[in-house]
Short mmCIF file of C-alpha atoms and ligand atoms in Angstrom, two decimals:
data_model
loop_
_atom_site.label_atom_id
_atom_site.label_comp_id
_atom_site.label_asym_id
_atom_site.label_seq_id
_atom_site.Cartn_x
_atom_site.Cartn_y
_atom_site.Cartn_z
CA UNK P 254 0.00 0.00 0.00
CA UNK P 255 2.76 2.36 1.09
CA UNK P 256 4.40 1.19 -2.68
CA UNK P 257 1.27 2.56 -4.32
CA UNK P 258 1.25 5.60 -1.92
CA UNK P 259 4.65 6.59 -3.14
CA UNK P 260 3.73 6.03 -7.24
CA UNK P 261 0.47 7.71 -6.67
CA UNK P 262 2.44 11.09 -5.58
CA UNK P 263 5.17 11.13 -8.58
CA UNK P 264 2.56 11.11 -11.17
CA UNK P 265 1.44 15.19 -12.69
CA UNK P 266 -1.79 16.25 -11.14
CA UNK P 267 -3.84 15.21 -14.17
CA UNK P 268 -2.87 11.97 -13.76
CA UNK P 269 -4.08 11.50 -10.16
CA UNK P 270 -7.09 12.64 -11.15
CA UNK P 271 -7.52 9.55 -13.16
CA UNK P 272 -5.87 6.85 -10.93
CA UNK P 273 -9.32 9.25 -7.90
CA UNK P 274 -11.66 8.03 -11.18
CA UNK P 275 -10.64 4.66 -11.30
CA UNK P 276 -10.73 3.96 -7.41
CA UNK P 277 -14.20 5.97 -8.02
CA UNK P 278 -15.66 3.53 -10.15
CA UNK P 279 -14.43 0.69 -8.20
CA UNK P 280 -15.96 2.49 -4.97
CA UNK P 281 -19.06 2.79 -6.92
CA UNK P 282 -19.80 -0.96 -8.10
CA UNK P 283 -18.81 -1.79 -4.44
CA UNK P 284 -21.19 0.70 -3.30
CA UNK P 285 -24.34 0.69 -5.52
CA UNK P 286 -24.00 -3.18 -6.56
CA UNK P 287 -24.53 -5.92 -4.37
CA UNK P 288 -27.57 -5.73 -2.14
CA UNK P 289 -27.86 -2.10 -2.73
CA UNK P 290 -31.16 -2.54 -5.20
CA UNK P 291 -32.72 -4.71 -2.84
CA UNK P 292 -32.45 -2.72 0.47
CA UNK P 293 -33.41 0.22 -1.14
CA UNK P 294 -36.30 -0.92 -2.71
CA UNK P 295 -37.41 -1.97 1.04
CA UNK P 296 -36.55 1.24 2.68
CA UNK P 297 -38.38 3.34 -0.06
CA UNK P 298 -41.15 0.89 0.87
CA UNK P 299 -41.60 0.97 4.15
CA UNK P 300 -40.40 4.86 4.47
CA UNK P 301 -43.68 5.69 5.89
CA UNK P 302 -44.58 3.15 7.67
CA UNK P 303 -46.51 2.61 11.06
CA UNK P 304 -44.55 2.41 13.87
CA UNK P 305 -45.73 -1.13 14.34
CA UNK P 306 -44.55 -2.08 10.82
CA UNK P 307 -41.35 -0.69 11.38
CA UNK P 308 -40.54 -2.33 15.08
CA UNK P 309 -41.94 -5.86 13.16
CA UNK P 310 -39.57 -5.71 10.07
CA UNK P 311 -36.76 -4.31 13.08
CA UNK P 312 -37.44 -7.14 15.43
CA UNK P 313 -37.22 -9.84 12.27
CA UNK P 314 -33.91 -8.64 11.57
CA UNK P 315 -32.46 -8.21 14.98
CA UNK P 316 -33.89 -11.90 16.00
CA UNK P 317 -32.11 -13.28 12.42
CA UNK P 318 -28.48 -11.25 13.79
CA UNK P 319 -29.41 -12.81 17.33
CA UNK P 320 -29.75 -16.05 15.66
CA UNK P 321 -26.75 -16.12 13.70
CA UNK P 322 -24.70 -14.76 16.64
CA UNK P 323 -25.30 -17.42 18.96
CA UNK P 324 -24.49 -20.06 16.58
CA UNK P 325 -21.51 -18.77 14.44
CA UNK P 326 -19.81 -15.64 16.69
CA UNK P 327 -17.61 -17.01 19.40
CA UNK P 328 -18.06 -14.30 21.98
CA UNK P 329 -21.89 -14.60 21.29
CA UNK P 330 -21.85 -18.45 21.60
CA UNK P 331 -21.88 -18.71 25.29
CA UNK P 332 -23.57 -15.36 25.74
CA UNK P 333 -26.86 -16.02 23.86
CA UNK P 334 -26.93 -20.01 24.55
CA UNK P 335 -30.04 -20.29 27.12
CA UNK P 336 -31.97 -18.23 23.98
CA UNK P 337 -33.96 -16.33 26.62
CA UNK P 338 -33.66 -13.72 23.78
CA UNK P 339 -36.44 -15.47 21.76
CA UNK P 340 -38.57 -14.21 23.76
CA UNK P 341 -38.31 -10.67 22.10
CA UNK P 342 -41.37 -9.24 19.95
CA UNK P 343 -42.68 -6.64 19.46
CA UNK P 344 -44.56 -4.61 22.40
CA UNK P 345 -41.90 -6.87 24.42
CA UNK P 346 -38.04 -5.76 24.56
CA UNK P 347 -37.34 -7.22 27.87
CA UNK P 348 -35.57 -10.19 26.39
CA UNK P 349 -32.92 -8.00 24.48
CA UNK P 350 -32.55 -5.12 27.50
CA UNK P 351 -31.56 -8.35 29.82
CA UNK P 352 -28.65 -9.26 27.18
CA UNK P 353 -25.52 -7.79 28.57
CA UNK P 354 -23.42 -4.15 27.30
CA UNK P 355 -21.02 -5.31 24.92
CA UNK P 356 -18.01 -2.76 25.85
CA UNK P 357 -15.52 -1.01 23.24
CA UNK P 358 -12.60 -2.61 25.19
CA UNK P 359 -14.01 -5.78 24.86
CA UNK P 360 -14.11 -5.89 21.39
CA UNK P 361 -10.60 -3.93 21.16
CA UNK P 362 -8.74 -7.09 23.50
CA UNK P 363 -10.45 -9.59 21.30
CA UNK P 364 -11.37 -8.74 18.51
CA UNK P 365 -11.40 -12.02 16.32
CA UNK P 366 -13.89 -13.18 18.98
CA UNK P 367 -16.35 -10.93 17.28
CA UNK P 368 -16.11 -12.50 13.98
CA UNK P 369 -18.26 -14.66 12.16
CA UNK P 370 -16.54 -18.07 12.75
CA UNK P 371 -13.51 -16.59 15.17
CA UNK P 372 -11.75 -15.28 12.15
CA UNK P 373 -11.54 -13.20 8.66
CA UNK P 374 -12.45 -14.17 5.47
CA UNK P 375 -11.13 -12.98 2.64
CA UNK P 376 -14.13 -11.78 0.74
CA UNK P 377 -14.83 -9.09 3.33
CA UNK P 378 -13.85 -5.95 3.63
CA UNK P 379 -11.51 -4.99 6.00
CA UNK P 380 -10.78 -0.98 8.27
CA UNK P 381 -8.73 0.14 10.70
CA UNK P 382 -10.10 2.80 12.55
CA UNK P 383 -8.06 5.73 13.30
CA UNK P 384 -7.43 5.60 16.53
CA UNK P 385 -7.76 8.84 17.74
CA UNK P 386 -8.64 7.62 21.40
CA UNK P 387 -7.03 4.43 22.04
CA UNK P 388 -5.33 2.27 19.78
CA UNK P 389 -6.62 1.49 16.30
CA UNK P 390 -9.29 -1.21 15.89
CA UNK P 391 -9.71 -3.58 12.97
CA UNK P 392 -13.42 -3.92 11.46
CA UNK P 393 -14.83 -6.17 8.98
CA UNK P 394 -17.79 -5.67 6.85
CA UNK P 395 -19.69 -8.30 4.21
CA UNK P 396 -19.53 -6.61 0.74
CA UNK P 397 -23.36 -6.53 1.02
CA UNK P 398 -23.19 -4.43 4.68
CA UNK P 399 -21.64 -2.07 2.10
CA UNK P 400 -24.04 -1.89 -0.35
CA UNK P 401 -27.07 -1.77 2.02
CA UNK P 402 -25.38 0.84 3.99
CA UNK P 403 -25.56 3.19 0.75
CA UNK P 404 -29.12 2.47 0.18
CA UNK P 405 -29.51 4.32 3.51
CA UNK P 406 -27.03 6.76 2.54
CA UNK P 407 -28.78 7.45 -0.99
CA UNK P 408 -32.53 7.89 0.95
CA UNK P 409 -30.76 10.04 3.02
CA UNK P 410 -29.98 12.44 0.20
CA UNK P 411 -32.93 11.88 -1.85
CA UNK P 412 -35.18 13.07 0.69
CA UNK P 413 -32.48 16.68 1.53
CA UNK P 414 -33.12 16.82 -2.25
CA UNK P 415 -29.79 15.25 -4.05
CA UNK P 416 -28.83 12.04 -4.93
CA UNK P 417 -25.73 10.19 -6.31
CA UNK P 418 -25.96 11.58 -9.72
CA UNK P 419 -25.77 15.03 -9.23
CA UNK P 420 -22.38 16.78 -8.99
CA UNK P 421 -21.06 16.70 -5.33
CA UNK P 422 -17.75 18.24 -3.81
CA UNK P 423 -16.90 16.52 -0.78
CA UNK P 424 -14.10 17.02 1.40
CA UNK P 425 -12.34 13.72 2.20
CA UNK P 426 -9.59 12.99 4.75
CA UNK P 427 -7.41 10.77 2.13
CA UNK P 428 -4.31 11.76 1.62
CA UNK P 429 -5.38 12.89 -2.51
CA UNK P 430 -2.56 15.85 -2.60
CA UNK P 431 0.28 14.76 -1.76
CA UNK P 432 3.96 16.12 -1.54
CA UNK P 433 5.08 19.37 -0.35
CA UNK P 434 3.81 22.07 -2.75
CA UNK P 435 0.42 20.72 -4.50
CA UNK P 436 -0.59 23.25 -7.07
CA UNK P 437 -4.36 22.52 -6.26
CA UNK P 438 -5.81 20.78 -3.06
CA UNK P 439 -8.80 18.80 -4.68
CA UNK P 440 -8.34 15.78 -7.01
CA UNK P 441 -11.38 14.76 -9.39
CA UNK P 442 -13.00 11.80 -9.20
CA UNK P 443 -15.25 11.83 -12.60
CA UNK P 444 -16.84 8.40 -12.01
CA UNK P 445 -19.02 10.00 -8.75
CA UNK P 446 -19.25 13.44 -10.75
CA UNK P 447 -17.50 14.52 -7.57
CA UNK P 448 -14.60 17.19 -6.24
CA UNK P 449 -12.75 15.66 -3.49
CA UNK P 450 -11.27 18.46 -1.38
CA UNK P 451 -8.30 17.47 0.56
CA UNK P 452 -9.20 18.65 4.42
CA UNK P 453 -5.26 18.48 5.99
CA UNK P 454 -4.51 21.49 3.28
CA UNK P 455 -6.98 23.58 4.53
CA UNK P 456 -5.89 27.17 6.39
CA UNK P 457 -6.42 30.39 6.81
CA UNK P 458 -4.02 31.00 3.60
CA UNK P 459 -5.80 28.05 1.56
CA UNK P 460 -9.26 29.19 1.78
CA UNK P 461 -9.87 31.64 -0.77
CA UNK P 462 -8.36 28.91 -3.63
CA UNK P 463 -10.91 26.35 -1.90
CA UNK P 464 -13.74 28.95 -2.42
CA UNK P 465 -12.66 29.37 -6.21
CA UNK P 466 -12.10 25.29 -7.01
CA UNK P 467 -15.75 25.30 -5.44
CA UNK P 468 -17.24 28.33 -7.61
CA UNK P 469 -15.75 26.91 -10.47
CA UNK P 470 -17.31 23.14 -9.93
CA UNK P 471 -20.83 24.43 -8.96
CA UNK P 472 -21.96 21.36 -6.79
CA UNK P 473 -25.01 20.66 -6.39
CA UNK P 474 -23.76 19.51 -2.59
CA UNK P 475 -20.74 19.50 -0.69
CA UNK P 476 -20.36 17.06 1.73
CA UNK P 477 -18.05 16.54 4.70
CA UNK P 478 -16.83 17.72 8.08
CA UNK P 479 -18.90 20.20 10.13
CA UNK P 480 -15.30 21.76 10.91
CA UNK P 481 -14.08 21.99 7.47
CA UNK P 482 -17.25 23.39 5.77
CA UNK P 483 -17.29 25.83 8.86
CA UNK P 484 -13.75 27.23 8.22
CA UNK P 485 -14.93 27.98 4.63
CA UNK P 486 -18.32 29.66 5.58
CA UNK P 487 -16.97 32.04 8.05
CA UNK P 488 -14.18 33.16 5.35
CA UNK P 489 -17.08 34.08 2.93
CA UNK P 490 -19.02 35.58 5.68
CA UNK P 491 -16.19 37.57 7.00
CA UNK P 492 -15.15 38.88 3.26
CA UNK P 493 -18.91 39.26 2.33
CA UNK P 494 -18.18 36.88 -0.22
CA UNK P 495 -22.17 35.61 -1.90
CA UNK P 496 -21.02 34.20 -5.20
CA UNK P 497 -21.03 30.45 -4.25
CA UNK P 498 -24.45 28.87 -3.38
CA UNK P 499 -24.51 25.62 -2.30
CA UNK P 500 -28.12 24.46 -2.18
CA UNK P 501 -27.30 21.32 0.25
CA UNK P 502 -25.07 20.44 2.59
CA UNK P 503 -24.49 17.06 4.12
CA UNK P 504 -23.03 17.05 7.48
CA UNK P 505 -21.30 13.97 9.16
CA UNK P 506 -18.63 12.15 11.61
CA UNK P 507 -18.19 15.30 13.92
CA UNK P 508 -20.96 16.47 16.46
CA UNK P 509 -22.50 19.28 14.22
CA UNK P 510 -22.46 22.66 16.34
CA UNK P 511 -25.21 25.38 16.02
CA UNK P 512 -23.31 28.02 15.54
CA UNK P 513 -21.96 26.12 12.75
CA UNK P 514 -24.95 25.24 10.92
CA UNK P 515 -25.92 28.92 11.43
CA UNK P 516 -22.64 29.82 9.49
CA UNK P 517 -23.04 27.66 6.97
CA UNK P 518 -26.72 28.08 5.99
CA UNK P 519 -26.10 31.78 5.93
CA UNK P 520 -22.88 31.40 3.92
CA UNK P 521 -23.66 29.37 0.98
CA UNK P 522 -27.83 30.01 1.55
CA UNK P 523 -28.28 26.59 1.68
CA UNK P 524 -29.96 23.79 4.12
CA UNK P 525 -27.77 21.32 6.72
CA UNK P 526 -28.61 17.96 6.83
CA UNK P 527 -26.75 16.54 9.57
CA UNK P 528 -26.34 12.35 9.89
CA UNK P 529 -24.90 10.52 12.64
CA UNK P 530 -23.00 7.12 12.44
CA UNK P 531 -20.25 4.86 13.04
CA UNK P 532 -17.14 2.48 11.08
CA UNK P 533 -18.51 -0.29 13.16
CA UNK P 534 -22.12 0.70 10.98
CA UNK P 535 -24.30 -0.30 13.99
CA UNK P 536 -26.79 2.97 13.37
CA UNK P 537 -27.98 5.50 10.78
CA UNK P 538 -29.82 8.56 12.10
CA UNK P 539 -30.62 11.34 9.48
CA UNK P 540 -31.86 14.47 9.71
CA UNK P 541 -34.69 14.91 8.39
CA UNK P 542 -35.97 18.38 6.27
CA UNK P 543 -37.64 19.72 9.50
CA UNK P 544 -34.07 19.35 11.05
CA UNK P 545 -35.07 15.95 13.04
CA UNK P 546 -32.79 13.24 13.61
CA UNK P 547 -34.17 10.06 13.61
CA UNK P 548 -32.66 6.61 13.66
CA UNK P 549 -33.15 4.32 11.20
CA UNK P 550 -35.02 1.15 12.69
CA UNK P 551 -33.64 -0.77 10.42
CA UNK P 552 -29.98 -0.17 9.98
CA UNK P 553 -29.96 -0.76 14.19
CA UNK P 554 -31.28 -1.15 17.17
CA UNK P 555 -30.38 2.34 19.07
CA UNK P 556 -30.97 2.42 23.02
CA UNK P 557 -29.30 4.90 25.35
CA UNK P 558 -29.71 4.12 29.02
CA UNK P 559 -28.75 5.21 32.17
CA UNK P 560 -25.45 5.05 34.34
CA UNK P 561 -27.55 1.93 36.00
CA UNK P 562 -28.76 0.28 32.93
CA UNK P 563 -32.07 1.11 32.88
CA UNK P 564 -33.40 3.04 29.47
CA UNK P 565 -33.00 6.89 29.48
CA UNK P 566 -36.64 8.93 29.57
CA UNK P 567 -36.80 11.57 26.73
CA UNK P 568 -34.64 14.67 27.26
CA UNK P 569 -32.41 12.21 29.81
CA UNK P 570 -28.97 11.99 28.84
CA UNK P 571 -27.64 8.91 28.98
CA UNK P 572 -24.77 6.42 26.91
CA UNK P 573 -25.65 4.91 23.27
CA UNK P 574 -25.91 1.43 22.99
CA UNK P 575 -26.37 0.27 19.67
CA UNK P 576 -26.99 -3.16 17.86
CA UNK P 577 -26.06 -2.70 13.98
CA UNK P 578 -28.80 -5.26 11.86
CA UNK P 579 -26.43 -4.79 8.57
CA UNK P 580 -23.79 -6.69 9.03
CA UNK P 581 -23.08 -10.03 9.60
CA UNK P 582 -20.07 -10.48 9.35
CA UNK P 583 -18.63 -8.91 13.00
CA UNK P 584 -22.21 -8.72 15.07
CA UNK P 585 -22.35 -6.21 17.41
CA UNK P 586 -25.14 -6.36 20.57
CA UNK P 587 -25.73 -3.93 22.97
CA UNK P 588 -22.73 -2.62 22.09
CA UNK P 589 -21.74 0.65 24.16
CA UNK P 590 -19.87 3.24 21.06
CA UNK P 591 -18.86 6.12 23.12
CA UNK P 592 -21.19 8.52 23.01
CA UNK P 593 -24.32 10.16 24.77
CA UNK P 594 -27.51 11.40 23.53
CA UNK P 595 -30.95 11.97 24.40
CA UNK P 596 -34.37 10.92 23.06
CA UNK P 597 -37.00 13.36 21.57
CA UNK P 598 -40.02 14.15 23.70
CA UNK P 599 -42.21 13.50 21.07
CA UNK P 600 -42.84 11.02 18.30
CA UNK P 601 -44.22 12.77 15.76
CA UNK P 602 -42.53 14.63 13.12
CA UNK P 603 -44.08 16.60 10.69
CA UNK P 604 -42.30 14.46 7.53
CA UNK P 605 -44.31 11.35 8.54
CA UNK P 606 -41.40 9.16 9.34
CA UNK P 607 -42.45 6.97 12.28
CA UNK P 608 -38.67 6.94 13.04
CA UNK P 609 -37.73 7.68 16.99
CA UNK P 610 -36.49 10.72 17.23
CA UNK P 611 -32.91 11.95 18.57
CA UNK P 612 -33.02 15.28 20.65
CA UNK P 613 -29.81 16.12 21.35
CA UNK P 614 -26.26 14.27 20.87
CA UNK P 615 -24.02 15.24 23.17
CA UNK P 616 -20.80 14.20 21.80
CA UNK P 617 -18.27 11.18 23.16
CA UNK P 618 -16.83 11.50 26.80
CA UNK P 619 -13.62 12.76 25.12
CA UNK P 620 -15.20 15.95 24.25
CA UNK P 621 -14.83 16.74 27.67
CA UNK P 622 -12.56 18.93 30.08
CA UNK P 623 -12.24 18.37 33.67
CA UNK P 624 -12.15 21.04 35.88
CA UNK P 625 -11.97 20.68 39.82
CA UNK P 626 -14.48 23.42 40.52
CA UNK P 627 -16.94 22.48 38.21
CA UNK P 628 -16.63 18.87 37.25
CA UNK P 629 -16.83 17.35 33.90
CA UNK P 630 -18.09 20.37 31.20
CA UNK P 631 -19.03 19.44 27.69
CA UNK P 632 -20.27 21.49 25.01
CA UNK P 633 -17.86 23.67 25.00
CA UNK P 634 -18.94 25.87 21.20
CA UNK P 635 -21.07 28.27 23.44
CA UNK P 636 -17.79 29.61 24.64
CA UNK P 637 -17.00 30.67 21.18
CA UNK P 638 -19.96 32.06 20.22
CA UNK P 639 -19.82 35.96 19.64
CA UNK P 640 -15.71 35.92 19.94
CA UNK P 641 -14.77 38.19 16.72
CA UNK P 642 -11.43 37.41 15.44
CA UNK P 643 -10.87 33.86 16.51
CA UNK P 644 -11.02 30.91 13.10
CA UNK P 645 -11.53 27.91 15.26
CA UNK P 646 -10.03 26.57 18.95
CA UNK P 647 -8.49 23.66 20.30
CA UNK P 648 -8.72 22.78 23.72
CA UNK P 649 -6.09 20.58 25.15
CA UNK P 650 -6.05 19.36 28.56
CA UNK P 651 -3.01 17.20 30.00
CA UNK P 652 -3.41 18.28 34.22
CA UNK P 653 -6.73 18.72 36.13
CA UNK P 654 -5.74 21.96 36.65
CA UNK P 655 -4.93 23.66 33.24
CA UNK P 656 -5.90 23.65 29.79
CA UNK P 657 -3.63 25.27 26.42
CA UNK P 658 -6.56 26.63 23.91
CA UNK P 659 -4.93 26.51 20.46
CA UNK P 660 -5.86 29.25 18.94
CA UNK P 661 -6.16 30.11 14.65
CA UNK P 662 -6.62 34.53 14.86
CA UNK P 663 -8.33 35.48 11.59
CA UNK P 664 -6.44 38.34 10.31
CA UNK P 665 -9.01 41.20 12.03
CA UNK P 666 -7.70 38.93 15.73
CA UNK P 667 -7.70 41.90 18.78
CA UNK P 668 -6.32 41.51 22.09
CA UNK P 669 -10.12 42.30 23.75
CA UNK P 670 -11.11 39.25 21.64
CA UNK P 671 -9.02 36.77 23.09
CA UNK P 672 -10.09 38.18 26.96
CA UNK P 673 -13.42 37.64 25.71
CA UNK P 674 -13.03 34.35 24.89
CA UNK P 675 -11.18 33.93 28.02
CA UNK P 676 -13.62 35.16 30.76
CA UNK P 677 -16.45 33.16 28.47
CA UNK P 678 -14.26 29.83 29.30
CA UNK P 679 -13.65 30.88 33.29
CA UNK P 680 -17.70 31.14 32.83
CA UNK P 681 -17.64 27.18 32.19
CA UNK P 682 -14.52 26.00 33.61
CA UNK P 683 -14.43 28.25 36.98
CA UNK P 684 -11.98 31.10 38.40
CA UNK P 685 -9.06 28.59 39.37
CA UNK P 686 -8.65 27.01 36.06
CA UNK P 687 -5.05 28.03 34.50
CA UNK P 688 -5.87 28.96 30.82
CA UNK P 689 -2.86 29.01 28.43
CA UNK P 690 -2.90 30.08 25.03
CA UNK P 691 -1.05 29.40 22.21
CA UNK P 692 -1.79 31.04 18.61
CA UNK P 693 -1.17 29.19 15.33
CA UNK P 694 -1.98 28.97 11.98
CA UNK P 695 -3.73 26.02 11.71
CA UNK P 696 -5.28 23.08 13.70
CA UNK P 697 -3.38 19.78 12.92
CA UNK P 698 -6.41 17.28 11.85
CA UNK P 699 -6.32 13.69 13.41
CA UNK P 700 -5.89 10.43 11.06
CA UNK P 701 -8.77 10.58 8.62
CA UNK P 702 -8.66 14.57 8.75
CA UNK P 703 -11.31 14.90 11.73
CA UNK P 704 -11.07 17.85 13.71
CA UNK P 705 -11.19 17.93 17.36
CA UNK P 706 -12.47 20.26 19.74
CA UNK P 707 -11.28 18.59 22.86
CA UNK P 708 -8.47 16.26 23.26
CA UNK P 709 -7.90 15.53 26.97
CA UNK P 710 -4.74 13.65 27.80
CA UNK P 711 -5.67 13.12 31.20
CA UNK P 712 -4.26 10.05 33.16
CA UNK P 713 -7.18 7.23 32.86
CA UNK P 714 -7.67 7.71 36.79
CA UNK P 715 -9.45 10.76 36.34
CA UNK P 716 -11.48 9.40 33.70
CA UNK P 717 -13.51 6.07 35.05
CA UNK P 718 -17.07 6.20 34.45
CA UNK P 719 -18.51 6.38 37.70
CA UNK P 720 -16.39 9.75 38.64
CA UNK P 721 -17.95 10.89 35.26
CA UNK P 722 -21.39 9.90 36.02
CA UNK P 723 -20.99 11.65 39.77
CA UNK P 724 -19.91 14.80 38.88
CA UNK P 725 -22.28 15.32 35.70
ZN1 ZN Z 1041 -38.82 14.03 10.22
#
C-alpha cells in the first residue's frame, strides 16, 4: 500500500485525477451493486410506515443477527446459549434489555472473537479505525453491509433533495494531494461526478483557492466535516463573499455545532442535513428536512440508558448502545460506542417518518474537560460564540488543573477578543482554572482529517465512568 502511496504522488496532477476516477468507479460498483437494489427498494417501501410495521420488520432482523450470533460468533456463543432472547417481539423488549453491554474494550482485547466463525475471510472488507482515542481497531464488513449501507445513505440524500448523480464536492480525509507544494488541493474523481477536497490542506491561507475550485465546480452539494465546511463559511461571511451557493449540505462524523450550521446556511444560503453514524455501521440517524434526527429502525437497534442500565426517559442523557442489523459479518449487541444522547419528547414529526427521534447528541466523553471546581463540562462551542477574530479553537487538557486553547486569529484577531473568549471559558470552567494560550496557523487534523475540539490527555484515573457519572 505504502508502494502505491509513493507512485500515486510522482505522477502530474492530471494523472491522479484519473488513478481518484478509477478507485471511483471501483468504490461505486462496491457501493451501488450488491444488495444495494434490494435494500433500497425496502426502505423506499416501508419509508412511511406505522410504527408497528417498522418495530416488526426491526425485530425480524435483529432476532435473524441474534440467531446467527449465537451459533456462528464465538463471543456470542456462550452469551446467547439459554436463547432467553427469543422471547423478544414486538410490544416486548425485555428479552434484548436483559442481554448484557457489549463494551468497546471488549471488542478492542479480542477482537477475532467478534467475527463470524472466530476469524476473517477474505471476501470481506476490511478498516482500521483511526485511533484517535485508544489504539486502532480492525473492522470487517460483508460486501453486502456495504451496499445496504448506501441504500440508507442514498434515501438520506434523496429526501435533503440530491442524490448520487448530481455533482457533489466533498471534502475527504485521504491523503489525494500529496507532496510538499500541491498546485491545487482537490483531485477529481469523474466516475461520482464529484470534487474531493483534501481537508489536511486547509488554512487560513488556503481558503480563498478552496472557495474558487468550489465556484468553479458548482456542486449541487458539498459534503463533509462540520469543521471543514465551517472554516470555509466564516471566510465568505467575514469577506462578504455571496457568489457560491450551495443548495445542500451534508453534514457527518463530527458532532454538528449550532453556531456552525448557522454559518453555513447563511454562507452558501443553503440547508444542513446533519447524519450521525459509526465504522462499526451499527446505526444510521438522518436528519430529516424539518431538522429531526431520527434513527433508522432498520440499519440498528439504538438504546441509550442510564449510568444503571435502565433506558434513558426523553430529554435524559444517557450512553448509546447500539446493535447494527447490517452486518453479519462482525455482530455487534448492545454494544456501548462512546457517546451520549438523548431521546425526543415527542414522536411525531411533521415528515411522517415513524422513526424515533434523537433530541440532542451530546458528543463522546472525550469531548470533555475536567475542571476541579466544576466537574466534567461538555459542550464547549457556546464559549466561542460571539468571539470576533478567533477561526476555530483547540482545547487541550493534559493536568486537572490547566488547559492550552490553540488558537487560529483570523487576520481582524484583537487583544479584547481573546479576553473575551477567556472570561467566556472561566464562565464554564471556573476562576481557578489556569488557561494558556497558544496562537497558530492552523489546527493539525487527526488520522482521517477529523477535527477535534477537545483532546484531553488526562491520566485514565481521572477518567472512570462512575467519577464521570458523579460529577455530571
Ligand atoms: Zn422528520
Amino acid at each position: 500500500m505504502k508502494q502505491l502511496d509513493s507512485i500515486y504522488a510522482q505522477l502530474p496532477e492530471w494523472l491522479q485525477d484519473l488513478v481518484v476516477t478509477a478507485q471511483g468507479a471501483l468504490y461505486y460498483r462496491q457501493r451501488y451493486g450488491g444488495a444495494f437494489r434490494e435494500e433500497y427498494a425496502l426502505l423506499k417501501a416501508s419509508e412511511m410506515s406505522s410504527p408497528l410495521q417498522l418495530e416488526l420488520l426491526q425485530v425480524a432482523r435483529l432476532k435473524k443477527m441474534l440467531t446467527h450470533a449465537a451459533a456462528t460468533v464465538p463471543y456470542y456463543q456462550a452469551l446467547l446459549r439459554n436463547q432467553s432472547w427469543n422471547n423478544l417481539r414486538a410490544g416486548d423488549w425485555s428479552a434484548f434489555s436483559a442481554l448484557p453491554v457489549t463494551e468497546k474494550a471488549t471488542l478492542r482485547s479480542n477482537p477475532l472473537s467478534f467475527l463470524t466463525g472466530g476469524k476473517s475471510n477474505s471476501r470481506w472488507i476490511g478498516w482500521n479505525t483511526s485511533g484517535t482515542t485508544g489504539s486502532p481497531m480492525q473492522l470487517f464488513y460483508e460486501p453486502d453491509a456495504v451496499s445496504r449501507q448506501y441504500a440508507y445513505v442514498e434515501r438520506y440524500r434523496e429526501q435533503a433533495g440530491v442524490s448520487r448523480f448530481l455533482r457533489r464536492a466533498q471534502f475527504t480525509g485521504r491523503m489525494i494531494a500529496p507532496g510538499e507544494h500541491p498546485s491545487r488541493f482537490w483531485r477529481h474523481d469523474w466516475a461520482n461526478r464529484a470534487l474531493l477536497l483534501s481537508t489536511v490542506h486547509l488554512n487560513s491561507e488556503t481558503i480563498p483557492r478552496y472557495l474558487d475550485a468550489l465556484e468553479r465546480f458548482r456542486p449541487a452539494y458539498l459534503s463533509g466535516y462540520p469543521s471543514a465546511i465551517y472554516l470555509l463559511a466564516q471566510h465568505a461571511l467575514r469577506y462578504r463573499r455571496k457568489s457560491l451557493r450551495i443548495p445542500t449540505i451534508l453534514t457527518s462524523a463530527e458532532t454538528l455545532l449550532g453556531e456552525q450550521r448557522e454559518s453555513i446556511e447563511a454562507a452558501f444560503c443553503g440547508k444542513v442535513f446533519d447524519q450521525y453514524g459509526q465504522t462499526e455501521m451499527q446505526s444510521f440517524w438522518f436528519q430529516c428536512r424539518y431538522r429531526r434526527m431520527h434513527t433508522h429502525p432498520l440499519f440498528g437497534v439504538t438504546e441509550i440508558v442510564t449510568p444503571d442500565g435502565r433506558p434513558a426517559r426523553p430529554g435524559e442523557v444517557g450512553d448509546v448502545l447500539l446493535t447494527g442489523l447490517i452486518n453479519q459479518a462482525m455482530p455487534l449487541i448492545r454494544y456501548r460506542v462512546g457517546d451520549r444522547a438523548a431521546w425526543a419528547d415527542s414522536d411525531r414529526c411533521p415528515c411522517g417518518r415513524n422513526m424515533p427521534m434523537i433530541e440532542s447528541i451530546e458528543g463522546r466523553r472525550e469531548d470533555y474537560l475536567f475542571s476541579r471546581q466544576r466537574g466534567w463540562v461538555g459542550r464547549l462551542d457556546p464559549a466561542l460564540k460571539g468571539v470576533e477574530g478567533v477561526v476555530e479553537c483547540q482545547f487541550v487538557q493534559e493536568v486537572p488543573e490547566a488547559i492550552r486553547v490553540l488558537c487560529v486569529p483570523s487576520p481582524d484577531f484583537r487583544p479584547e477578543d481573546r479576553l473575551h473568549l477567556e472570561s467566556n471559558l472561566r464562565s464554564r470552567l471556573g476562576s481557578e482554572m489556569r488557561i494558556d494560550f497558544q496562537f497558530v496557523d492552523q489546527i493539525p487534523r487527526g488520522a482521517n482529517g477529523k477535527f477535534r475540539a477537545v483532546v484531553s490527555r488526562l491520566p485514565v484515573q481521572t477518567e472512570t465512568r462512575n467519577d464521570f457519572e458523579e460529577v455530571r
